Structures are given as C-alpha cells and as structure tokens.
PDB file of C-alpha atoms in Angstrom:
ATOM      1  CA  GLN A   1      88.977 115.192 124.325  1.00  0.00           C
ATOM      2  CA  VAL A   2      90.075 115.998 120.812  1.00  0.00           C
ATOM      3  CA  GLN A   3      89.588 113.241 118.275  1.00  0.00           C
ATOM      4  CA  LEU A   4      92.548 112.596 116.003  1.00  0.00           C
ATOM      5  CA  VAL A   5      92.219 110.320 112.975  1.00  0.00           C
ATOM      6  CA  GLU A   6      95.431 109.056 111.438  1.00  0.00           C
ATOM      7  CA  SER A   7      95.999 107.497 108.044  1.00  0.00           C
ATOM      8  CA  GLY A   8      98.922 106.468 105.898  1.00  0.00           C
ATOM      9  CA  GLY A   9     101.924 104.414 106.856  1.00  0.00           C
ATOM     10  CA  GLY A  10     102.735 100.957 105.560  1.00  0.00           C
ATOM     11  CA  SER A  11     105.829  99.096 104.468  1.00  0.00           C
ATOM     12  CA  VAL A  12     108.655 100.349 102.279  1.00  0.00           C
ATOM     13  CA  GLN A  13     112.238  99.491 101.476  1.00  0.00           C
ATOM     14  CA  ALA A  14     115.104 101.562 102.807  1.00  0.00           C
ATOM     15  CA  GLY A  15     115.522 104.758 100.826  1.00  0.00           C
ATOM     16  CA  GLY A  16     111.841 104.934 100.027  1.00  0.00           C
ATOM     17  CA  SER A  17     109.147 107.422 101.010  1.00  0.00           C
ATOM     18  CA  LEU A  18     105.869 107.341 102.894  1.00  0.00           C
ATOM     19  CA  GLY A  19     103.323 109.898 104.034  1.00  0.00           C
ATOM     20  CA  LEU A  20     101.160 110.109 107.128  1.00  0.00           C
ATOM     21  CA  SER A  21      98.167 112.314 107.835  1.00  0.00           C
ATOM     22  CA  CYS A  22      96.239 113.211 110.978  1.00  0.00           C
ATOM     23  CA  ALA A  23      92.879 114.986 110.910  1.00  0.00           C
ATOM     24  CA  THR A  24      91.151 116.875 113.696  1.00  0.00           C
ATOM     25  CA  SER A  25      88.087 119.059 114.033  1.00  0.00           C
ATOM     26  CA  GLU A  26      88.999 120.599 117.378  1.00  0.00           C
ATOM     27  CA  TYR A  27      91.424 123.392 118.230  1.00  0.00           C
ATOM     28  CA  CYS A  28      95.049 122.410 118.743  1.00  0.00           C
ATOM     29  CA  ALA A  29      97.640 125.031 119.645  1.00  0.00           C
ATOM     30  CA  TYR A  30     100.279 122.691 118.298  1.00  0.00           C
ATOM     31  CA  MET A  31     100.405 119.170 116.956  1.00  0.00           C
ATOM     32  CA  THR A  32     103.236 116.708 117.008  1.00  0.00           C
ATOM     33  CA  TRP A  33     104.203 113.405 115.478  1.00  0.00           C
ATOM     34  CA  PHE A  34     105.694 110.867 117.856  1.00  0.00           C
ATOM     35  CA  ARG A  35     106.979 107.376 117.169  1.00  0.00           C
ATOM     36  CA  GLN A  36     107.521 104.274 119.254  1.00  0.00           C
ATOM     37  CA  PRO A  37     109.851 101.565 117.942  1.00  0.00           C
ATOM     38  CA  PRO A  38     109.260  98.011 119.161  1.00  0.00           C
ATOM     39  CA  GLY A  39     110.375  97.647 122.768  1.00  0.00           C
ATOM     40  CA  LYS A  40     111.379 101.296 123.077  1.00  0.00           C
ATOM     41  CA  GLU A  41     109.901 104.478 124.490  1.00  0.00           C
ATOM     42  CA  ARG A  42     107.768 106.890 122.528  1.00  0.00           C
ATOM     43  CA  GLY A  43     109.746 109.846 121.229  1.00  0.00           C
ATOM     44  CA  ALA A  44     108.960 113.102 119.472  1.00  0.00           C
ATOM     45  CA  VAL A  45     109.612 113.405 115.749  1.00  0.00           C
ATOM     46  CA  ALA A  46     108.297 116.778 114.548  1.00  0.00           C
ATOM     47  CA  THR A  47     105.935 119.486 115.684  1.00  0.00           C
ATOM     48  CA  ILE A  48     103.999 122.321 114.078  1.00  0.00           C
ATOM     49  CA  THR A  49     102.186 125.147 115.792  1.00  0.00           C
ATOM     50  CA  ASP A  50      98.897 126.690 114.767  1.00  0.00           C
ATOM     51  CA  ALA A  51      99.311 128.706 111.545  1.00  0.00           C
ATOM     52  CA  SER A  52     102.677 126.962 111.048  1.00  0.00           C
ATOM     53  CA  ALA A  53     104.426 129.708 112.994  1.00  0.00           C
ATOM     54  CA  THR A  54     106.916 127.235 114.450  1.00  0.00           C
ATOM     55  CA  ILE A  55     108.178 123.914 113.072  1.00  0.00           C
ATOM     56  CA  VAL A  56     110.752 121.812 114.901  1.00  0.00           C
ATOM     57  CA  TYR A  57     112.272 118.435 114.054  1.00  0.00           C
ATOM     58  CA  ALA A  58     114.120 115.833 116.062  1.00  0.00           C
ATOM     59  CA  ASP A  59     117.761 115.639 114.983  1.00  0.00           C
ATOM     60  CA  SER A  60     117.300 112.069 113.764  1.00  0.00           C
ATOM     61  CA  VAL A  61     114.835 113.119 111.025  1.00  0.00           C
ATOM     62  CA  LYS A  62     116.082 116.566 109.994  1.00  0.00           C
ATOM     63  CA  GLY A  63     116.440 116.858 106.246  1.00  0.00           C
ATOM     64  CA  ARG A  64     114.431 113.661 105.634  1.00  0.00           C
ATOM     65  CA  PHE A  65     110.989 114.333 107.132  1.00  0.00           C
ATOM     66  CA  ALA A  66     108.697 117.285 106.508  1.00  0.00           C
ATOM     67  CA  ILE A  67     105.716 118.275 108.626  1.00  0.00           C
ATOM     68  CA  SER A  68     102.970 120.483 107.226  1.00  0.00           C
ATOM     69  CA  GLN A  69      99.335 121.305 107.810  1.00  0.00           C
ATOM     70  CA  ASP A  70      96.238 122.208 105.854  1.00  0.00           C
ATOM     71  CA  SER A  71      93.367 124.116 107.409  1.00  0.00           C
ATOM     72  CA  GLN A  72      89.845 123.359 106.229  1.00  0.00           C
ATOM     73  CA  GLY A  73      88.034 125.933 108.328  1.00  0.00           C
ATOM     74  CA  LYS A  74      87.245 126.634 111.960  1.00  0.00           C
ATOM     75  CA  ASN A  75      89.506 124.331 113.955  1.00  0.00           C
ATOM     76  CA  LYS A  76      89.415 121.689 111.209  1.00  0.00           C
ATOM     77  CA  LYS A  77      92.825 120.803 109.952  1.00  0.00           C
ATOM     78  CA  THR A  78      95.011 117.984 108.814  1.00  0.00           C
ATOM     79  CA  ILE A  79      98.691 117.649 109.548  1.00  0.00           C
ATOM     80  CA  TYR A  80     101.010 115.622 107.402  1.00  0.00           C
ATOM     81  CA  LEU A  81     104.350 113.950 107.824  1.00  0.00           C
ATOM     82  CA  GLN A  82     106.167 113.305 104.568  1.00  0.00           C
ATOM     83  CA  MET A  83     108.986 110.868 105.175  1.00  0.00           C
ATOM     84  CA  SER A  84     111.764 110.309 102.650  1.00  0.00           C
ATOM     85  CA  SER A  85     115.137 108.529 102.612  1.00  0.00           C
ATOM     86  CA  LEU A  86     113.635 106.115 105.110  1.00  0.00           C
ATOM     87  CA  LYS A  87     115.924 103.891 107.161  1.00  0.00           C
ATOM     88  CA  PRO A  88     115.210 100.621 108.980  1.00  0.00           C
ATOM     89  CA  GLU A  89     115.587 102.532 112.265  1.00  0.00           C
ATOM     90  CA  ASP A  90     112.561 104.620 111.298  1.00  0.00           C
ATOM     91  CA  THR A  91     110.429 101.502 111.801  1.00  0.00           C
ATOM     92  CA  ALA A  92     107.898 102.309 114.526  1.00  0.00           C
ATOM     93  CA  MET A  93     104.302 102.969 115.391  1.00  0.00           C
ATOM     94  CA  TYR A  94     103.675 106.623 114.581  1.00  0.00           C
ATOM     95  CA  TYR A  95     101.224 108.719 116.603  1.00  0.00           C
ATOM     96  CA  CYS A  96      99.944 112.242 116.209  1.00  0.00           C
ATOM     97  CA  ALA A  97      99.165 114.278 119.284  1.00  0.00           C
ATOM     98  CA  CYS A  98      97.339 117.506 120.014  1.00  0.00           C
ATOM     99  CA  SER A  99      98.048 120.077 122.695  1.00  0.00           C
ATOM    100  CA  GLN A 100      95.352 122.677 123.226  1.00  0.00           C
ATOM    101  CA  HIS A 101      97.585 125.067 125.163  1.00  0.00           C
ATOM    102  CA  MET A 102     100.825 126.783 124.269  1.00  0.00           C
ATOM    103  CA  PRO A 103     103.388 126.488 127.080  1.00  0.00           C
ATOM    104  CA  ALA A 104     104.197 129.587 129.075  1.00  0.00           C
ATOM    105  CA  GLY A 105     107.911 128.944 128.818  1.00  0.00           C
ATOM    106  CA  ILE A 106     110.328 128.168 126.001  1.00  0.00           C
ATOM    107  CA  PHE A 107     108.482 126.007 123.462  1.00  0.00           C
ATOM    108  CA  ASN A 108     111.448 123.760 122.709  1.00  0.00           C
ATOM    109  CA  ARG A 109     111.476 122.596 126.326  1.00  0.00           C
ATOM    110  CA  TYR A 110     107.929 121.269 126.171  1.00  0.00           C
ATOM    111  CA  TRP A 111     106.994 119.897 122.756  1.00  0.00           C
ATOM    112  CA  THR A 112     108.857 116.621 123.239  1.00  0.00           C
ATOM    113  CA  SER A 113     107.133 115.829 126.530  1.00  0.00           C
ATOM    114  CA  LEU A 114     104.341 113.232 126.382  1.00  0.00           C
ATOM    115  CA  GLY A 115     102.574 115.013 129.233  1.00  0.00           C
ATOM    116  CA  ALA A 116     102.146 118.186 127.185  1.00  0.00           C
ATOM    117  CA  TYR A 117      99.445 116.594 125.025  1.00  0.00           C
ATOM    118  CA  ASP A 118      95.704 116.352 125.571  1.00  0.00           C
ATOM    119  CA  SER A 119      94.845 113.804 122.902  1.00  0.00           C
ATOM    120  CA  TRP A 120      96.501 111.105 120.821  1.00  0.00           C
ATOM    121  CA  GLY A 121      95.752 109.363 117.563  1.00  0.00           C
ATOM    122  CA  GLN A 122      95.298 105.612 117.337  1.00  0.00           C
ATOM    123  CA  GLY A 123      98.724 105.077 115.776  1.00  0.00           C
ATOM    124  CA  THR A 124      99.802 103.853 112.364  1.00  0.00           C
ATOM    125  CA  GLN A 125     102.614 101.417 111.614  1.00  0.00           C
ATOM    126  CA  VAL A 126     105.615 102.306 109.479  1.00  0.00           C
ATOM    127  CA  THR A 127     107.953  99.472 108.568  1.00  0.00           C
ATOM    128  CA  VAL A 128     111.189 100.021 106.668  1.00  0.00           C
ATOM    129  CA  SER A 129     113.041  96.974 105.422  1.00  0.00           C
ATOM    130  CA  SER A 130     116.722  96.870 104.522  1.00  0.00           C
TER     131      SER A 130
END
C-alpha cells in the first residue's frame, strides 16, 4: 500500500487562501484530492495524472483551486492543492488519494470514484469561517 503524508490545512476566514500538500514515495498513475464535509459524503475535488498530462477540477472549485505536483525523483513526488477565495462551504476534511493504475476507459468517468484508489492520506482539516 502506498503511503501518503498530508500537511497543510487549518482555519481561515472566507475569501482567504490555504495550501495543502501530499507526499508519496511510491508510483501513482494519478492522484486526487477529495473532501468530506461534516455529515456528508466524500467527494472529489481535483485530480492530476503522472507528468501532469491531465488535470481536472470539480465544478465547485474551478477558478479557485489549483492542483500541481513536484517530482523529486523515482516515484517520489508531492502534490499540492492551492485554495483561494475560500468559502464556508469549503469546510471539510481533505484527503489525498493515489491510484496506481490508469483506467482503461474514459478517465473522467473514473477519477471521482472512491473505489478507483489504492491508498489514502490521513486527512487534514480545512475550516473556513464567515
């Protein structure tokens, strides 16, 4: 199982910015940020494939969040989620996830599915106050 180590998060007022990072030393074909608001289901936020060939965002964060990655060598990389213009509805536990296999079908049909991922980070809290 791939180990994912998250950092960042915290509390901020609406309109502010926060950054998250997730480090791994194992191969991931693509990595995704998910979030789970209190009492709600976990949902996909943004994904990035190996070598940043494909980046996709959930409609709710387009134009406000930016996903990126930095490779430090063989399989070692860190992905980031820069969040700006934060809203109270962005309050959630944020998780990074790794999938070690690209889907055979259309990528956009799979990246939002929890079952597509082999490993998950421990989660980091983001709280946005109004």
